[in-house]
């Protein structure tokens, strides 16, 4: 069962951000049993060459990897999908036009993504073009992030797009855009507005949390996918715990 199958089936899935450009980190997180990880090219210095090695490590341990990176365009998506990434998480999607552009960059069936089975994702030419197209479209994951107050007016239209697999809530940026605290009742209300819109559209919804203890309460509210902290936060917390025991 692919990661996308699990997501669409409504399973509770937990991952983390990876901010360190190291395949070893990806390997360790996979061996730890995480459901997925998001390589955070938006807030960490991780280039295409590092992504190549990290994608290889993810495939070796069966850890689905998505990429998140900066930029208003979508030309960065196809090279990462060619590396064998499971999908993308695109920040600051403001409207349905932006979401449609992301879907165009991921799904071959939309007839706009460049096609070649020669990279890793096509088993280096081992897959036929029809098989490659079918497998990629069936398993690739499109996550769009809602992080801006102006995007709240377009929730229904974004969540209704068939090729959007998940709407992911970025609470820190959303609170900043709204001019409210993180956390705050106003932010929680906005999050629930997004959750309800996704429920109505039958679209999965995800959320960043800094602490795994927050997950059960959000599951009860309808959130099914979580990115919890990051590899660096896990390392820092573990090291701080060692020193606290001195």
mmCIF file of C-alpha atoms in Angstrom:
data_model
loop_
_atom_site.group_PDB
_atom_site.id
_atom_site.type_symbol
_atom_site.label_atom_id
_atom_site.label_comp_id
_atom_site.label_asym_id
_atom_site.label_seq_id
_atom_site.Cartn_x
_atom_site.Cartn_y
_atom_site.Cartn_z
ATOM 1 C CA UNK A 1 0.000 0.000 0.000
ATOM 2 C CA UNK A 2 1.557 3.276 -1.079
ATOM 3 C CA UNK A 3 1.845 6.359 1.091
ATOM 4 C CA UNK A 4 -0.784 8.036 -1.098
ATOM 5 C CA UNK A 5 -3.137 5.080 -0.652
ATOM 6 C CA UNK A 6 -2.783 5.345 3.123
ATOM 7 C CA UNK A 7 -3.335 9.098 3.003
ATOM 8 C CA UNK A 8 -6.460 8.812 0.869
ATOM 9 C CA UNK A 9 -7.754 5.991 3.089
ATOM 10 C CA UNK A 10 -7.731 8.355 6.056
ATOM 11 C CA UNK A 11 -4.944 6.738 8.060
ATOM 12 C CA UNK A 12 -3.257 8.852 10.722
ATOM 13 C CA UNK A 13 0.255 9.470 9.369
ATOM 14 C CA UNK A 14 3.148 11.073 11.221
ATOM 15 C CA UNK A 15 6.370 12.484 9.827
ATOM 16 C CA UNK A 16 8.892 15.216 10.444
ATOM 17 C CA UNK A 17 10.801 17.909 8.596
ATOM 18 C CA UNK A 18 14.407 17.161 7.632
ATOM 19 C CA UNK A 19 16.633 20.244 7.644
ATOM 20 C CA UNK A 20 20.053 18.561 7.567
ATOM 21 C CA UNK A 21 21.419 17.731 4.082
ATOM 22 C CA UNK A 22 22.367 14.179 4.981
ATOM 23 C CA UNK A 23 21.208 10.799 3.615
ATOM 24 C CA UNK A 24 22.171 9.291 6.959
ATOM 25 C CA UNK A 25 19.475 11.330 8.708
ATOM 26 C CA UNK A 26 16.899 10.076 6.219
ATOM 27 C CA UNK A 27 18.091 6.505 6.739
ATOM 28 C CA UNK A 28 17.829 6.788 10.529
ATOM 29 C CA UNK A 29 14.336 8.278 10.406
ATOM 30 C CA UNK A 30 13.218 5.504 8.090
ATOM 31 C CA UNK A 31 14.616 2.843 10.369
ATOM 32 C CA UNK A 32 12.812 4.553 13.269
ATOM 33 C CA UNK A 33 9.529 3.812 11.509
ATOM 34 C CA UNK A 34 8.210 7.253 10.549
ATOM 35 C CA UNK A 35 5.410 7.236 8.002
ATOM 36 C CA UNK A 36 7.096 9.928 5.887
ATOM 37 C CA UNK A 37 9.430 12.917 6.005
ATOM 38 C CA UNK A 38 9.473 16.317 4.305
ATOM 39 C CA UNK A 39 12.851 17.599 3.155
ATOM 40 C CA UNK A 40 12.693 21.282 4.044
ATOM 41 C CA UNK A 41 14.392 23.072 1.180
ATOM 42 C CA UNK A 42 12.400 26.184 2.089
ATOM 43 C CA UNK A 43 14.209 26.801 5.375
ATOM 44 C CA UNK A 44 17.444 24.811 5.046
ATOM 45 C CA UNK A 45 20.439 24.837 2.644
ATOM 46 C CA UNK A 46 19.649 21.663 0.725
ATOM 47 C CA UNK A 47 20.419 21.575 -2.999
ATOM 48 C CA UNK A 48 19.610 19.173 -5.821
ATOM 49 C CA UNK A 49 22.749 17.053 -5.362
ATOM 50 C CA UNK A 50 21.953 16.525 -1.676
ATOM 51 C CA UNK A 51 18.347 15.745 -2.582
ATOM 52 C CA UNK A 52 19.607 13.037 -4.943
ATOM 53 C CA UNK A 53 21.422 11.223 -2.145
ATOM 54 C CA UNK A 54 18.586 11.751 0.340
ATOM 55 C CA UNK A 55 16.053 10.382 -2.140
ATOM 56 C CA UNK A 56 18.232 7.320 -2.624
ATOM 57 C CA UNK A 57 18.408 6.788 1.144
ATOM 58 C CA UNK A 58 14.645 7.165 1.468
ATOM 59 C CA UNK A 59 14.015 4.520 -1.155
ATOM 60 C CA UNK A 60 16.560 2.197 0.481
ATOM 61 C CA UNK A 61 14.690 2.183 3.805
ATOM 62 C CA UNK A 62 11.177 2.600 2.406
ATOM 63 C CA UNK A 63 10.645 6.097 3.806
ATOM 64 C CA UNK A 64 8.372 8.242 1.603
ATOM 65 C CA UNK A 65 9.941 11.659 1.064
ATOM 66 C CA UNK A 66 8.377 14.914 -0.015
ATOM 67 C CA UNK A 67 10.094 18.203 -0.749
ATOM 68 C CA UNK A 68 9.135 21.673 0.400
ATOM 69 C CA UNK A 69 10.995 24.643 -1.054
ATOM 70 C CA UNK A 70 10.742 28.343 -1.750
ATOM 71 C CA UNK A 71 9.653 30.074 -4.939
ATOM 72 C CA UNK A 72 6.431 31.052 -6.651
ATOM 73 C CA UNK A 73 7.090 28.932 -9.737
ATOM 74 C CA UNK A 74 6.744 25.184 -10.147
ATOM 75 C CA UNK A 75 9.776 24.424 -12.333
ATOM 76 C CA UNK A 76 11.586 22.950 -9.310
ATOM 77 C CA UNK A 77 9.062 20.136 -8.933
ATOM 78 C CA UNK A 78 9.763 17.866 -11.916
ATOM 79 C CA UNK A 79 13.520 17.437 -11.232
ATOM 80 C CA UNK A 80 12.739 16.295 -7.681
ATOM 81 C CA UNK A 81 10.026 13.910 -8.836
ATOM 82 C CA UNK A 82 12.547 12.463 -11.305
ATOM 83 C CA UNK A 83 14.823 11.670 -8.349
ATOM 84 C CA UNK A 84 12.114 9.410 -6.962
ATOM 85 C CA UNK A 85 10.559 11.726 -4.407
ATOM 86 C CA UNK A 86 7.088 10.662 -3.307
ATOM 87 C CA UNK A 87 5.657 14.140 -3.729
ATOM 88 C CA UNK A 88 5.785 17.796 -2.852
ATOM 89 C CA UNK A 89 4.502 20.119 -0.156
ATOM 90 C CA UNK A 90 4.166 23.575 -1.690
ATOM 91 C CA UNK A 91 4.124 26.562 0.692
ATOM 92 C CA UNK A 92 1.984 29.687 0.391
ATOM 93 C CA UNK A 93 -0.627 28.436 -2.049
ATOM 94 C CA UNK A 94 -3.036 31.370 -2.205
ATOM 95 C CA UNK A 95 -5.776 30.337 -4.627
ATOM 96 C CA UNK A 96 -7.037 27.515 -6.872
ATOM 97 C CA UNK A 97 -4.903 28.748 -9.776
ATOM 98 C CA UNK A 98 -1.780 28.211 -7.685
ATOM 99 C CA UNK A 99 -2.940 24.760 -6.631
ATOM 100 C CA UNK A 100 -3.741 23.793 -10.225
ATOM 101 C CA UNK A 101 -0.216 24.797 -11.284
ATOM 102 C CA UNK A 102 1.256 22.452 -8.671
ATOM 103 C CA UNK A 103 -0.931 19.599 -9.888
ATOM 104 C CA UNK A 104 0.147 20.311 -13.471
ATOM 105 C CA UNK A 105 3.789 19.925 -12.423
ATOM 106 C CA UNK A 106 3.211 16.562 -10.705
ATOM 107 C CA UNK A 107 0.579 14.623 -12.677
ATOM 108 C CA UNK A 108 1.479 13.304 -16.131
ATOM 109 C CA UNK A 109 -2.228 12.935 -16.954
ATOM 110 C CA UNK A 110 -2.479 16.742 -17.078
ATOM 111 C CA UNK A 111 -0.136 16.626 -20.103
ATOM 112 C CA UNK A 112 2.194 19.399 -18.923
ATOM 113 C CA UNK A 113 4.931 17.577 -16.996
ATOM 114 C CA UNK A 114 8.034 16.635 -18.969
ATOM 115 C CA UNK A 115 8.125 12.880 -19.583
ATOM 116 C CA UNK A 116 11.155 10.595 -19.452
ATOM 117 C CA UNK A 117 11.478 7.247 -17.633
ATOM 118 C CA UNK A 118 15.274 7.538 -17.689
ATOM 119 C CA UNK A 119 15.770 8.931 -14.121
ATOM 120 C CA UNK A 120 15.562 6.983 -10.863
ATOM 121 C CA UNK A 121 11.782 7.372 -10.704
ATOM 122 C CA UNK A 122 11.507 5.366 -13.936
ATOM 123 C CA UNK A 123 14.021 2.730 -12.804
ATOM 124 C CA UNK A 124 16.634 4.365 -15.037
ATOM 125 C CA UNK A 125 14.716 3.437 -18.162
ATOM 126 C CA UNK A 126 13.588 0.037 -16.895
ATOM 127 C CA UNK A 127 9.926 1.056 -16.950
ATOM 128 C CA UNK A 128 7.894 1.545 -20.096
ATOM 129 C CA UNK A 129 6.467 5.012 -20.609
ATOM 130 C CA UNK A 130 2.850 3.867 -20.021
ATOM 131 C CA UNK A 131 3.828 2.014 -16.831
ATOM 132 C CA UNK A 132 5.864 4.951 -15.578
ATOM 133 C CA UNK A 133 3.058 7.409 -16.184
ATOM 134 C CA UNK A 134 0.511 5.168 -14.491
ATOM 135 C CA UNK A 135 2.651 4.389 -11.441
ATOM 136 C CA UNK A 136 3.730 7.989 -10.949
ATOM 137 C CA UNK A 137 0.221 9.410 -11.159
ATOM 138 C CA UNK A 138 -1.132 6.717 -8.852
ATOM 139 C CA UNK A 139 1.495 7.183 -6.149
ATOM 140 C CA UNK A 140 2.695 10.799 -6.297
ATOM 141 C CA UNK A 141 1.377 13.056 -3.538
ATOM 142 C CA UNK A 142 0.370 16.709 -3.899
ATOM 143 C CA UNK A 143 0.239 18.700 -0.668
ATOM 144 C CA UNK A 144 -0.573 22.408 -0.814
ATOM 145 C CA UNK A 145 0.010 24.623 2.198
ATOM 146 C CA UNK A 146 -2.438 27.178 3.533
ATOM 147 C CA UNK A 147 -0.325 29.771 5.336
ATOM 148 C CA UNK A 148 -1.867 33.104 4.358
ATOM 149 C CA UNK A 149 -5.026 34.804 5.560
ATOM 150 C CA UNK A 150 -6.042 35.668 1.995
ATOM 151 C CA UNK A 151 -6.086 31.957 1.097
ATOM 152 C CA UNK A 152 -8.918 31.342 3.581
ATOM 153 C CA UNK A 153 -11.346 32.890 1.111
ATOM 154 C CA UNK A 154 -10.445 30.201 -1.461
ATOM 155 C CA UNK A 155 -10.498 27.098 0.746
ATOM 156 C CA UNK A 156 -13.502 25.419 -0.856
ATOM 157 C CA UNK A 157 -12.116 25.842 -4.367
ATOM 158 C CA UNK A 158 -8.642 24.598 -3.416
ATOM 159 C CA UNK A 159 -9.867 21.567 -1.465
ATOM 160 C CA UNK A 160 -12.220 20.602 -4.302
ATOM 161 C CA UNK A 161 -9.407 20.137 -6.847
ATOM 162 C CA UNK A 162 -9.293 16.425 -7.606
ATOM 163 C CA UNK A 163 -5.512 16.172 -7.893
ATOM 164 C CA UNK A 164 -4.848 17.916 -4.565
ATOM 165 C CA UNK A 165 -4.324 15.048 -2.134
ATOM 166 C CA UNK A 166 -3.917 17.079 1.033
ATOM 167 C CA UNK A 167 -4.254 20.615 2.332
ATOM 168 C CA UNK A 168 -1.494 21.233 4.851
ATOM 169 C CA UNK A 169 -1.800 23.951 7.464
ATOM 170 C CA UNK A 170 1.277 26.007 8.343
ATOM 171 C CA UNK A 171 0.237 27.525 11.690
ATOM 172 C CA UNK A 172 3.268 29.748 12.251
ATOM 173 C CA UNK A 173 3.021 31.616 8.943
ATOM 174 C CA UNK A 174 -0.774 31.652 9.132
ATOM 175 C CA UNK A 175 -0.690 33.279 12.561
ATOM 176 C CA UNK A 176 1.795 35.852 11.281
ATOM 177 C CA UNK A 177 -0.369 36.620 8.266
ATOM 178 C CA UNK A 178 -3.423 37.005 10.482
ATOM 179 C CA UNK A 179 -1.568 39.113 13.043
ATOM 180 C CA UNK A 180 -2.502 36.800 15.908
ATOM 181 C CA UNK A 181 -0.578 34.759 18.440
ATOM 182 C CA UNK A 182 0.855 31.298 17.903
ATOM 183 C CA UNK A 183 -0.903 29.663 19.641
ATOM 184 C CA UNK A 184 -4.122 31.639 20.023
ATOM 185 C CA UNK A 185 -7.898 31.056 19.911
ATOM 186 C CA UNK A 186 -8.059 33.034 16.665
ATOM 187 C CA UNK A 187 -5.512 30.719 15.047
ATOM 188 C CA UNK A 188 -7.357 27.617 16.271
ATOM 189 C CA UNK A 189 -10.564 28.980 14.753
ATOM 190 C CA UNK A 190 -8.817 29.498 11.416
ATOM 191 C CA UNK A 191 -7.374 25.992 11.538
ATOM 192 C CA UNK A 192 -10.808 24.543 12.178
ATOM 193 C CA UNK A 193 -12.211 26.560 9.270
ATOM 194 C CA UNK A 194 -9.654 24.853 7.038
ATOM 195 C CA UNK A 195 -10.389 21.436 8.531
ATOM 196 C CA UNK A 196 -14.137 21.826 7.979
ATOM 197 C CA UNK A 197 -13.628 22.952 4.372
ATOM 198 C CA UNK A 198 -11.499 19.877 3.707
ATOM 199 C CA UNK A 199 -14.060 17.588 5.337
ATOM 200 C CA UNK A 200 -16.779 19.040 3.127
ATOM 201 C CA UNK A 201 -14.663 18.509 0.001
ATOM 202 C CA UNK A 202 -13.476 15.044 1.011
ATOM 203 C CA UNK A 203 -9.859 16.220 1.005
ATOM 204 C CA UNK A 204 -7.275 15.106 3.551
ATOM 205 C CA UNK A 205 -5.887 17.752 5.892
ATOM 206 C CA UNK A 206 -2.515 17.976 7.626
ATOM 207 C CA UNK A 207 -0.963 20.144 10.319
ATOM 208 C CA UNK A 208 2.453 21.018 11.723
ATOM 209 C CA UNK A 209 2.836 20.406 15.450
ATOM 210 C CA UNK A 210 5.879 21.055 17.579
ATOM 211 C CA UNK A 211 5.055 18.364 20.116
ATOM 212 C CA UNK A 212 3.642 14.883 19.498
ATOM 213 C CA UNK A 213 1.460 15.274 22.599
ATOM 214 C CA UNK A 214 -0.761 17.609 20.550
ATOM 215 C CA UNK A 215 -1.579 14.974 17.935
ATOM 216 C CA UNK A 216 -4.470 13.067 19.614
ATOM 217 C CA UNK A 217 -6.542 16.215 20.169
ATOM 218 C CA UNK A 218 -6.155 17.275 16.546
ATOM 219 C CA UNK A 219 -7.013 13.772 15.312
ATOM 220 C CA UNK A 220 -10.308 14.080 17.185
ATOM 221 C CA UNK A 221 -10.924 17.368 15.350
ATOM 222 C CA UNK A 222 -10.391 15.783 11.966
ATOM 223 C CA UNK A 223 -6.705 16.202 11.125
ATOM 224 C CA UNK A 224 -5.088 13.032 9.808
ATOM 225 C CA UNK A 225 -1.521 13.898 8.755
ATOM 226 C CA UNK A 226 1.097 15.488 10.973
ATOM 227 C CA UNK A 227 4.583 16.871 10.545
ATOM 228 C CA UNK A 228 6.021 16.904 14.039
ATOM 229 C CA UNK A 229 9.101 19.065 14.590
ATOM 230 C CA UNK A 230 12.262 18.366 12.638
ATOM 231 C CA UNK A 231 15.383 16.242 12.706
ATOM 232 C CA UNK A 232 17.267 19.164 14.258
ATOM 233 C CA UNK A 233 14.598 19.670 16.926
ATOM 234 C CA UNK A 234 14.738 15.970 17.775
ATOM 235 C CA UNK A 235 18.520 16.116 18.075
ATOM 236 C CA UNK A 236 18.445 19.269 20.177
ATOM 237 C CA UNK A 237 15.761 17.890 22.477
ATOM 238 C CA UNK A 238 17.677 14.660 22.968
ATOM 239 C CA UNK A 239 20.933 16.475 23.710
ATOM 240 C CA UNK A 240 19.207 18.867 26.107
ATOM 241 C CA UNK A 241 17.663 15.899 27.899
ATOM 242 C CA UNK A 242 21.088 14.374 28.410
ATOM 243 C CA UNK A 243 22.419 17.586 29.900
ATOM 244 C CA UNK A 244 19.366 18.020 32.116
ATOM 245 C CA UNK A 245 20.187 14.690 33.729
ATOM 246 C CA UNK A 246 23.654 15.870 34.791
#
